[in-house]
Each structure stands twice: as C-alpha cells, then as structure tokens.
Amino acid sequence: MENSPASGSSDVAQQTDVEITSEHNEINHDMASTIQHVQDEAIHLDQDENTNPENGEVQDLGQQSHMEIEEPPAMSEDQKMNENKDVLGDQEISETVQLREESSRETEGTTEILQETQQIQENNAQPSIAEEDNQSPEEQDTNLQSSSGNKLQKKTSSDDSSATATVKVMLTPDGQVITVAFSIGKSIEHLKNYFASEMKIPEAVIRIMFEGRIVEDSETLVDLGIRPHGMIQLDMQSMDPENYPIKAVKFQQEYSMPDVITVRVQTADETYQDIAVEIERLNYRKPYLGGYRHKVTGVVFHHAGTQTVPKKRPEKDIVVFCRDTQTVFEKNKTQQSRNTMATQMTKIGCYVANITDRLIEPKKYVTADEFHARRLKAVITIQTYFRRFHAKIVVRQLKEERRLRLEWEEKEELRKRKEKEERLRKEYERRMNPKSKEDFELLYHALELWRNEEVERINQIYTGAERKAALCALLEQETHLISSIGRHKIDAGEENQQKSIQHLLSKCCEPKRWKAFDGKTTEMDTQFTIRARELRDIYNSINTKYFTRDERLDALLTLKHTVKEHDCKLTQEIVELVDREADLLMRGVQNCNLEGLRKRISTLFLQYIKTPTFNPEIGRLLKVPQDSAVFRKNIYFCPSCKSYLPSTEFSLSANARTIGRCRKCSKLDNEARQREEFTKYKMLLKQLKKSEADYGDDTKIAFLLQQEDLQYLVENIWGCNSALSACDDLYELTMVRWNKYYEWSPWNCILLTKEEAAAHLKLANADQAYGIVFIRKIKHRHTLAKNYFSQIPEMAPFLHREKSDQMSTVNDLVISKPTAASLQV
C-alpha cells in the first residue's frame, strides 16, 4: 500500500520510540530470512553440480527420466572426463561440458545475488532519521524486498524457464500414477496437449486439478509454486467419462526382434553385398552379466549377451556310472615276439650313437602281492569316495522329500483349519439369516439341543414345585423362540416365492437346445418362447418400484393391450383394475395408497401367465397337468394331511413297503418332535453318488439308497466313527468301497476320513494290507449290513449276482492252479 510523503511523515511523527524499534526489528528479521533463503538455494545448486555431473536427454516430453550411474567417490573431475571420453561420443562430451559451465554460471550468479543482498542489509542496517521521517516502515520493508526480489528474479528467470521438474499425474478414477519430466516454464495447456495425443482423446475434455482446485490452461508450474528440479503431483480426470474415459497409458511400445535381418557387407572398394542373417532363439536362460539401476524409477537394466550357440561337449559312448567301472577282470598270458632281432654294439671300426639312450636304474622290487594290495587299496579308496558321494545325494534327496512333506502337512493343516472356519462361518450365517429348508432344520436342531441341556440342568438343580416352575419358564422361552423362527420363515417364504416365480418365468423363456453330432449346442426360439419372454418382461415392469407417473402409465397401457387379446372374465378384471389405477394416478394419489391395487394387478397377471391358453409354454412346467389322463397316473394318498399328491411328493426308503406320509408332513413332524438335521447325510449321499459315477462301471446300488438308508448305515452299522481313526466329525467322513474292484454296496464299503479314503483306494488288495483283527471287524459290519439290506426286494438281485461272481472267481482259481493250491484256496 502506497502513501504520500506528507501522510507518511505524520504517521512517523505520531509513532513512539518503542513502535519504531519493533518495526525496525521486523525489517531485520525479514532480511535475515531472505538471506537464508538465498543461501539455501546456493547450497542446493552446489549439491546439484556435485551430485549430478551428467544430465542428458534420454526421452522426449512426458518420457524423460534422469538416469544417474553410480561412480566411485574418490574419482576427480579430470578422471571422470577421461573415463567419459572412452564411453561417450564427442557430442555427449560437449553436452556434459556445457552443462557444467551452465551450473558454474548459476552458482556464480547466486553468489553475486547473495553478496548484493548482504550489501543491501548493511546499507539498511543504520537508517537515517531523515529517511525515517519521510518514509514509513511498511514502505521500507516493501522496497527492500522488491529490490532484492527483482535482482534475484532477473538472475534466475532465464534459467528457470528451461529447467525441468518431476510431475506425477494421477489418473482418476483408475488410480494410475504417471511420472514425467516437464519444463516449469511451459503452461498446463502443453501438458494437456501431450496427454491428449497419447491417450487419443480431445484436449477439451481433460481437467487438471492441484490440491482440490482446477488449474487454468495459462498457468505454469512456476505459478503452482514448484522449484527447478522439484516434484509436484497433479490429478487428471475426464469431464466426459462415458464417451472419453481416461485409460491406462503405455508410453513405451514393446519391441520384438525379427527372425531374419539383412546386413550389408563391403566386399570390395565400392561394392557391397546384402546378407540375410537368421536370429536364433535359444531355449536356455542367459547368464546375468551385470547392469545398472535407474535411480528415479527403480528399473533395473541388464547387460545383453550374445546369441552365439555354446560349444557342446562331445558325447561319449562309454557308460561311466556302471558296475563295470568298479570291477576288474584279470587274465595272465605269456607273450613272445615272432621275429628275432639283432643288436649292434660299439666296437673298433663301428660307432653307435648314444644320444637317444636312457639310463635306467633299478628300484625297489615290487612283488605281485604288494602290487595287488596297492591296487586293492586304490580301488577301496575310489569306492569309498564314490559311495560317500552317492550317500550325500541320497541324504540330500531325503531331506528335500522331508521338507516337502512338512510343507505339505502344514498346508493341509492350514487348509483344513480354513475349511472348518469357513464351514462354521456359513453355519453361523445360516442360523442368523435362514432362507432354505435346510437352514430352518438347523435352527430347530439347535433349539432341541438347547432344550435338552436346559431340561437336564433343571432336573439336576431343582426338585418339586421349583422344578415345575423352571420347566414352565423353559416352555415359555421355547415358545418365544419357535415364534421367532416362524417369523423368519414367513419372511424367507415371501422372498423364496418371488425367486421361484422369476425362475419359472425364466425357464419358460429358455430357447430349445439340442447337441449336434460334432458337440456344438444349437438354440432355437419358437413362437411360444417369444410369447413367454414378452409376458415376463411385462410382469417385471409392473412390479418395478420407483417408477415415475408417466413410466407407470406406459407399463399399464402395455399390460392392457396385451390382455385384451383374449376376452374372458380374468382379462376383463385385469383391464378394470388397470383403468382404476390409471384414473387414480391422474388424480395424483400417492404410491403408498396404491400398493394393494398394484398387488391385485400383479397377482391376476401372474395367474394369466400361468394359464396354458394364454401362455402355451407354461403347460410343461406346471405341477398339476392339464390333461386329466396324465393327472390320474402316479397319484397317492397321504394319510396325514388327507391329500392326493404325485409320487414326487413322497420320500420312500429302500425297505419301505407302504407309501406313508408326504414330505411336507414328515418335515412338520420333524420340526415338532424329533428336530433332527439331515444336512450331513445329504452331503454324504451326494459325495457317494459322485464318486461312484466317476468309476463308470455301471454301478446301481448307490443310486437306489435314500437318505434314511444311508443314515441307518452310518449310525447303526459304523457308529458315526471312522473305522481307522475313530473320527466322529461327519463333515470330514466319506463312504468308499472296501474292495475297489467291485461295485459299492452296504456289504462292500467302509467309513473313513477323506485322507484315509484317498490312501485306502491306492491299495491293490485291502485284505492283505490290514491286520487280521481289523479285517474281522470290517467283515462283521459287512455281515450286519447284508442281513439288514437283504430284506429289501430291490437288493436281492445284487446279492445273488455278487455270490455268483465270487463263485466264478473261486472256480477260475481252482482250474488255473494245481490240486495243492486249490486245497489252499
């Protein structure tokens, strides 16, 4: 803020000595902070000069990265230049020298600014009384800062415009961060233009944000407060994400080496020849030859190796690792030369040269025993070291197998623990949010267990009148819990009813499918499936909530035109209700007051869809067939609910001789009295059928059993325990064959855990693998199962067939073996 001299003099005249002293101290403090800032900047430039002697352009705009190779700290500048001359070219050396000169000039300019700033501080340290009278302290502070700032800006403006900074751009909403080197003197518009060309999107839809505000196109990085060689993070998003989404950018394209390249070779002075060179791609892993790491991005670059095929070792036809190398065969045989040769000796008149003669001295005589003993010792030494080497290999292999075994056991234990935790979590979820029939069976079973525990506790603690009062209180609690379960059942029934309706409508709309000879599946839509699809869409539209008034009227009009195709009492009632709702909507009645009317329309239209006359495709899915002749077949009477139901509504065991109660009555009786849970036995039966189907040997007995039969077999025959480890957790048990070469049956099975079953099925002969006592126990249980299931008429043919198979096996053994062997059999 500027003031006239007169006003400034009057202000100074009115100030006290204390105020003038305080303002003077503030000016000195501001000057000290400015000098400290300039000193820090000079130190920063010196550090940049010392730590970054080489800075070269390695990428274009948006792909630049400052790569710094670590150098020994004791190397001087001249040594660095000499070393760089061997590696860099002339152009790189000139660029390096130029960069050093620029860095030195920047340091000198910063030093000059520091000196001028100190001179300004000394000149302003002792202001005169006349200047204080003519100028206010605010003006003195402003002028001092502006003078020092202008000089500093003049020195560094030219350098800052060409300096770069690290810009981290976060792409929203993907969250990808792209790091680029960008000139701080260029505007944000250049940055938008670059990303628009890379991402193939218009520049106008890109929005750059910094610290929650939108950055203008004319602003630069300097305006955002970034210093040279600094770092800033910006957010980039699209103003039209549906049409122009911001996707992940991949700047560097992957380069694939061609299989064949052409090389030009000079054959003479001015003649050249093009030669095709084939690139061999070897399948072995190249060795690590060293490399360097990028200090900014952290990427590790490896030195490349040649593609020259390594020299292969010549293959030897001699087998080295065999018994023959450790075994010696000796043979003594006398030898005698065939030709008699004469020798010539030196004598008078004859000279024989002795240049090639050798002087042989007799050594210690070695007997045959000593020679053979030495050879035996050498052989034993070789065998010792070889056996040690072989033993080390075996021990190393055993250690590796032990390590793998321990890891496998640890993983299996972790897997079992996770499976158990997941099963307990699902069971807890089923108890808290029951939806299916099995969930409510689990609730009633838990309720029965709790009631039995409370009754036992009351009988132990109380007697007489106190016991009766405690039992009455327990009955009230049980009643309250049963009513709570009933409320959950009603809610789940409504939800399941909507799901069943949607499943029925979706099944009507499925096209006809069949598989051709080549395995391909062909689908075909008929006029009935298309009609069912239209009715399903209309039903979903009229049951959709949160429609506007116009959308609801459009859905009602479509429904009205659809049902008008047939004239009957049902369609007339639907049309009347549709007109009534449309009239109420036009009158502005609220939606909450129309829920009952809309429920009636939905129910009547669902009845319209389930009528085969209006929807022919629904006829094959209705439980009650429309043809009276078909309706009379497989219909039985339930003595409990006094209803005639199809055979599919009755659950029959393998030894049942009468129809008995239907499934609904049996379920109601279980909830009221026994309150048992059959989920475990259903899971066991499902696993048994799946394992028998995998054998593919046309087994049938396992598919005749019902849930009640398997429950009797597990509880009464095997005692709900594993035959080997006595494990009583039914979730961990499974039923497998005792003799895997015969089909599964109640007298050819064993109850084991899953791990024990997998090991049992790997046995070639179970009768020889186990002990006699264990086999007798298993055979005894097989006899009990055979006595129980032999009363079932359906099981009798399988018993006779098994006896004939065993007799034929014995006869084959008798015929193929001698009499003594047959007696043993």
PDB file of N, CA, C and O in Angstrom, residues 620-659:
ATOM      1  N   ARG A 620     -45.878 -77.237 -19.769  1.00  0.00           N
ATOM      2  CA  ARG A 620     -44.959 -78.347 -19.440  1.00  0.00           C
ATOM      3  C   ARG A 620     -44.271 -78.162 -18.098  1.00  0.00           C
ATOM      4  O   ARG A 620     -43.541 -79.053 -17.647  1.00  0.00           O
ATOM      5  N   LEU A 621     -44.463 -77.006 -17.420  1.00  0.00           N
ATOM      6  CA  LEU A 621     -43.792 -76.731 -16.156  1.00  0.00           C
ATOM      7  C   LEU A 621     -44.730 -76.733 -14.962  1.00  0.00           C
ATOM      8  O   LEU A 621     -44.263 -76.614 -13.826  1.00  0.00           O
ATOM      9  N   LEU A 622     -46.030 -76.825 -15.186  1.00  0.00           N
ATOM     10  CA  LEU A 622     -46.981 -76.808 -14.077  1.00  0.00           C
ATOM     11  C   LEU A 622     -46.965 -78.141 -13.344  1.00  0.00           C
ATOM     12  O   LEU A 622     -46.834 -79.213 -13.955  1.00  0.00           O
ATOM     13  N   LYS A 623     -47.077 -78.085 -12.021  1.00  0.00           N
ATOM     14  CA  LYS A 623     -47.111 -79.315 -11.234  1.00  0.00           C
ATOM     15  C   LYS A 623     -48.390 -80.104 -11.488  1.00  0.00           C
ATOM     16  O   LYS A 623     -48.380 -81.335 -11.500  1.00  0.00           O
ATOM     17  N   VAL A 624     -49.481 -79.389 -11.644  1.00  0.00           N
ATOM     18  CA  VAL A 624     -50.761 -80.044 -11.915  1.00  0.00           C
ATOM     19  C   VAL A 624     -50.963 -80.065 -13.419  1.00  0.00           C
ATOM     20  O   VAL A 624     -51.160 -79.024 -14.051  1.00  0.00           O
ATOM     21  N   PRO A 625     -50.877 -81.217 -14.067  1.00  0.00           N
ATOM     22  CA  PRO A 625     -51.025 -81.265 -15.524  1.00  0.00           C
ATOM     23  C   PRO A 625     -52.457 -80.929 -15.938  1.00  0.00           C
ATOM     24  O   PRO A 625     -53.419 -81.162 -15.204  1.00  0.00           O
ATOM     25  N   GLN A 626     -52.591 -80.393 -17.132  1.00  0.00           N
ATOM     26  CA  GLN A 626     -53.907 -80.012 -17.638  1.00  0.00           C
ATOM     27  C   GLN A 626     -54.678 -81.193 -18.184  1.00  0.00           C
ATOM     28  O   GLN A 626     -55.907 -81.184 -18.204  1.00  0.00           O
ATOM     29  N   ASP A 627     -53.972 -82.217 -18.626  1.00  0.00           N
ATOM     30  CA  ASP A 627     -54.631 -83.403 -19.166  1.00  0.00           C
ATOM     31  C   ASP A 627     -55.089 -84.282 -18.009  1.00  0.00           C
ATOM     32  O   ASP A 627     -54.304 -84.654 -17.135  1.00  0.00           O
ATOM     33  N   SER A 628     -56.337 -84.631 -18.001  1.00  0.00           N
ATOM     34  CA  SER A 628     -56.894 -85.448 -16.914  1.00  0.00           C
ATOM     35  C   SER A 628     -56.351 -86.866 -16.937  1.00  0.00           C
ATOM     36  O   SER A 628     -56.209 -87.508 -15.896  1.00  0.00           O
ATOM     37  N   ALA A 629     -56.004 -87.383 -18.140  1.00  0.00           N
ATOM     38  CA  ALA A 629     -55.468 -88.742 -18.230  1.00  0.00           C
ATOM     39  C   ALA A 629     -54.095 -88.821 -17.569  1.00  0.00           C
ATOM     40  O   ALA A 629     -53.762 -89.792 -16.878  1.00  0.00           O
ATOM     41  N   VAL A 630     -53.301 -87.783 -17.766  1.00  0.00           N
ATOM     42  CA  VAL A 630     -51.994 -87.754 -17.127  1.00  0.00           C
ATOM     43  C   VAL A 630     -52.122 -87.515 -15.636  1.00  0.00           C
ATOM     44  O   VAL A 630     -51.327 -88.003 -14.829  1.00  0.00           O
ATOM     45  N   PHE A 631     -53.133 -86.802 -15.215  1.00  0.00           N
ATOM     46  CA  PHE A 631     -53.321 -86.471 -13.809  1.00  0.00           C
ATOM     47  C   PHE A 631     -53.628 -87.699 -12.959  1.00  0.00           C
ATOM     48  O   PHE A 631     -53.324 -87.731 -11.773  1.00  0.00           O
ATOM     49  N   ARG A 632     -54.214 -88.741 -13.560  1.00  0.00           N
ATOM     50  CA  ARG A 632     -54.596 -89.932 -12.798  1.00  0.00           C
ATOM     51  C   ARG A 632     -53.416 -90.862 -12.528  1.00  0.00           C
ATOM     52  O   ARG A 632     -53.518 -91.769 -11.714  1.00  0.00           O
ATOM     53  N   LYS A 633     -52.283 -90.649 -13.188  1.00  0.00           N
ATOM     54  CA  LYS A 633     -51.135 -91.548 -13.040  1.00  0.00           C
ATOM     55  C   LYS A 633     -50.247 -91.092 -11.884  1.00  0.00           C
ATOM     56  O   LYS A 633     -50.044 -89.891 -11.693  1.00  0.00           O
ATOM     57  N   ASN A 634     -49.712 -92.096 -11.144  1.00  0.00           N
ATOM     58  CA  ASN A 634     -48.738 -91.843 -10.060  1.00  0.00           C
ATOM     59  C   ASN A 634     -49.282 -90.860  -9.020  1.00  0.00           C
ATOM     60  O   ASN A 634     -48.578 -89.948  -8.590  1.00  0.00           O
ATOM     61  N   ILE A 635     -50.517 -91.020  -8.632  1.00  0.00           N
ATOM     62  CA  ILE A 635     -51.137 -90.187  -7.605  1.00  0.00           C
ATOM     63  C   ILE A 635     -51.389 -91.076  -6.395  1.00  0.00           C
ATOM     64  O   ILE A 635     -51.981 -92.155  -6.518  1.00  0.00           O
ATOM     65  N   TYR A 636     -50.935 -90.607  -5.199  1.00  0.00           N
ATOM     66  CA  TYR A 636     -51.071 -91.395  -3.984  1.00  0.00           C
ATOM     67  C   TYR A 636     -51.722 -90.533  -2.908  1.00  0.00           C
ATOM     68  O   TYR A 636     -51.697 -89.295  -2.967  1.00  0.00           O
ATOM     69  N   PHE A 637     -52.264 -91.215  -1.917  1.00  0.00           N
ATOM     70  CA  PHE A 637     -52.993 -90.565  -0.841  1.00  0.00           C
ATOM     71  C   PHE A 637     -52.111 -90.472   0.389  1.00  0.00           C
ATOM     72  O   PHE A 637     -51.478 -91.458   0.807  1.00  0.00           O
ATOM     73  N   CYS A 638     -52.038 -89.273   0.980  1.00  0.00           N
ATOM     74  CA  CYS A 638     -51.276 -89.062   2.210  1.00  0.00           C
ATOM     75  C   CYS A 638     -52.236 -89.201   3.385  1.00  0.00           C
ATOM     76  O   CYS A 638     -53.173 -88.401   3.531  1.00  0.00           O
ATOM     77  N   PRO A 639     -52.028 -90.173   4.275  1.00  0.00           N
ATOM     78  CA  PRO A 639     -52.965 -90.352   5.395  1.00  0.00           C
ATOM     79  C   PRO A 639     -52.847 -89.270   6.459  1.00  0.00           C
ATOM     80  O   PRO A 639     -53.732 -89.150   7.296  1.00  0.00           O
ATOM     81  N   SER A 640     -51.800 -88.468   6.420  1.00  0.00           N
ATOM     82  CA  SER A 640     -51.615 -87.450   7.446  1.00  0.00           C
ATOM     83  C   SER A 640     -52.369 -86.161   7.109  1.00  0.00           C
ATOM     84  O   SER A 640     -53.153 -85.658   7.907  1.00  0.00           O
ATOM     85  N   CYS A 641     -52.115 -85.632   5.922  1.00  0.00           N
ATOM     86  CA  CYS A 641     -52.789 -84.388   5.520  1.00  0.00           C
ATOM     87  C   CYS A 641     -54.026 -84.628   4.687  1.00  0.00           C
ATOM     88  O   CYS A 641     -54.677 -83.664   4.240  1.00  0.00           O
ATOM     89  N   LYS A 642     -54.386 -85.927   4.415  1.00  0.00           N
ATOM     90  CA  LYS A 642     -55.591 -86.297   3.678  1.00  0.00           C
ATOM     91  C   LYS A 642     -55.622 -85.650   2.287  1.00  0.00           C
ATOM     92  O   LYS A 642     -56.643 -85.128   1.834  1.00  0.00           O
ATOM     93  N   SER A 643     -54.490 -85.710   1.591  1.00  0.00           N
ATOM     94  CA  SER A 643     -54.393 -85.093   0.270  1.00  0.00           C
ATOM     95  C   SER A 643     -53.867 -86.117  -0.718  1.00  0.00           C
ATOM     96  O   SER A 643     -53.122 -87.038  -0.358  1.00  0.00           O
ATOM     97  N   TYR A 644     -54.309 -85.953  -1.975  1.00  0.00           N
ATOM     98  CA  TYR A 644     -53.810 -86.763  -3.073  1.00  0.00           C
ATOM     99  C   TYR A 644     -52.677 -85.990  -3.763  1.00  0.00           C
ATOM    100  O   TYR A 644     -52.892 -84.897  -4.297  1.00  0.00           O
ATOM    101  N   LEU A 645     -51.494 -86.588  -3.745  1.00  0.00           N
ATOM    102  CA  LEU A 645     -50.309 -85.898  -4.249  1.00  0.00           C
ATOM    103  C   LEU A 645     -49.565 -86.808  -5.220  1.00  0.00           C
ATOM    104  O   LEU A 645     -49.701 -88.046  -5.179  1.00  0.00           O
ATOM    105  N   PRO A 646     -48.774 -86.221  -6.123  1.00  0.00           N
ATOM    106  CA  PRO A 646     -47.968 -87.061  -7.034  1.00  0.00           C
ATOM    107  C   PRO A 646     -46.881 -87.801  -6.279  1.00  0.00           C
ATOM    108  O   PRO A 646     -46.552 -87.503  -5.117  1.00  0.00           O
ATOM    109  N   SER A 647     -46.300 -88.769  -6.936  1.00  0.00           N
ATOM    110  CA  SER A 647     -45.313 -89.635  -6.282  1.00  0.00           C
ATOM    111  C   SER A 647     -44.051 -88.877  -5.901  1.00  0.00           C
ATOM    112  O   SER A 647     -43.326 -89.294  -4.995  1.00  0.00           O
ATOM    113  N   THR A 648     -43.786 -87.768  -6.574  1.00  0.00           N
ATOM    114  CA  THR A 648     -42.573 -86.996  -6.248  1.00  0.00           C
ATOM    115  C   THR A 648     -42.661 -86.301  -4.900  1.00  0.00           C
ATOM    116  O   THR A 648     -41.643 -85.862  -4.367  1.00  0.00           O
ATOM    117  N   GLU A 649     -43.856 -86.184  -4.326  1.00  0.00           N
ATOM    118  CA  GLU A 649     -44.020 -85.529  -3.029  1.00  0.00           C
ATOM    119  C   GLU A 649     -43.830 -86.477  -1.864  1.00  0.00           C
ATOM    120  O   GLU A 649     -43.992 -86.075  -0.709  1.00  0.00           O
ATOM    121  N   PHE A 650     -43.496 -87.755  -2.138  1.00  0.00           N
ATOM    122  CA  PHE A 650     -43.312 -88.747  -1.084  1.00  0.00           C
ATOM    123  C   PHE A 650     -41.852 -89.177  -1.058  1.00  0.00           C
ATOM    124  O   PHE A 650     -41.215 -89.351  -2.111  1.00  0.00           O
ATOM    125  N   SER A 651     -41.304 -89.329   0.162  1.00  0.00           N
ATOM    126  CA  SER A 651     -39.932 -89.792   0.366  1.00  0.00           C
ATOM    127  C   SER A 651     -39.992 -91.236   0.824  1.00  0.00           C
ATOM    128  O   SER A 651     -40.517 -91.536   1.904  1.00  0.00           O
ATOM    129  N   LEU A 652     -39.444 -92.151   0.027  1.00  0.00           N
ATOM    130  CA  LEU A 652     -39.508 -93.586   0.315  1.00  0.00           C
ATOM    131  C   LEU A 652     -38.110 -94.106   0.584  1.00  0.00           C
ATOM    132  O   LEU A 652     -37.162 -93.786  -0.130  1.00  0.00           O
ATOM    133  N   SER A 653     -37.960 -94.933   1.624  1.00  0.00           N
ATOM    134  CA  SER A 653     -36.692 -95.588   1.910  1.00  0.00           C
ATOM    135  C   SER A 653     -36.594 -96.872   1.092  1.00  0.00           C
ATOM    136  O   SER A 653     -37.553 -97.303   0.452  1.00  0.00           O
ATOM    137  N   ALA A 654     -35.398 -97.493   1.153  1.00  0.00           N
ATOM    138  CA  ALA A 654     -35.192 -98.690   0.338  1.00  0.00           C
ATOM    139  C   ALA A 654     -36.009 -99.875   0.831  1.00  0.00           C
ATOM    140  O   ALA A 654     -36.392-100.741   0.039  1.00  0.00           O
ATOM    141  N   ASN A 655     -36.294 -99.951   2.133  1.00  0.00           N
ATOM    142  CA  ASN A 655     -37.046-101.080   2.677  1.00  0.00           C
ATOM    143  C   ASN A 655     -38.504-100.743   2.961  1.00  0.00           C
ATOM    144  O   ASN A 655     -39.183-101.450   3.705  1.00  0.00           O
ATOM    145  N   ALA A 656     -38.995 -99.639   2.402  1.00  0.00           N
ATOM    146  CA  ALA A 656     -40.383 -99.246   2.638  1.00  0.00           C
ATOM    147  C   ALA A 656     -41.321-100.128   1.815  1.00  0.00           C
ATOM    148  O   ALA A 656     -41.061-100.427   0.642  1.00  0.00           O
ATOM    149  N   ARG A 657     -42.437-100.508   2.429  1.00  0.00           N
ATOM    150  CA  ARG A 657     -43.433-101.330   1.750  1.00  0.00           C
ATOM    151  C   ARG A 657     -44.744-100.593   1.543  1.00  0.00           C
ATOM    152  O   ARG A 657     -45.592-101.040   0.779  1.00  0.00           O
ATOM    153  N   THR A 658     -44.924 -99.472   2.234  1.00  0.00           N
ATOM    154  CA  THR A 658     -46.105 -98.636   2.055  1.00  0.00           C
ATOM    155  C   THR A 658     -45.666 -97.215   1.728  1.00  0.00           C
ATOM    156  O   THR A 658     -44.499 -96.843   1.899  1.00  0.00           O
ATOM    157  N   ILE A 659     -46.643 -96.416   1.272  1.00  0.00           N
ATOM    158  CA  ILE A 659     -46.327 -95.044   0.848  1.00  0.00           C
ATOM    159  C   ILE A 659     -45.997 -94.178   2.056  1.00  0.00           C
ATOM    160  O   ILE A 659     -44.988 -93.497   2.114  1.00  0.00           O
TER     161      ILE A 659
END
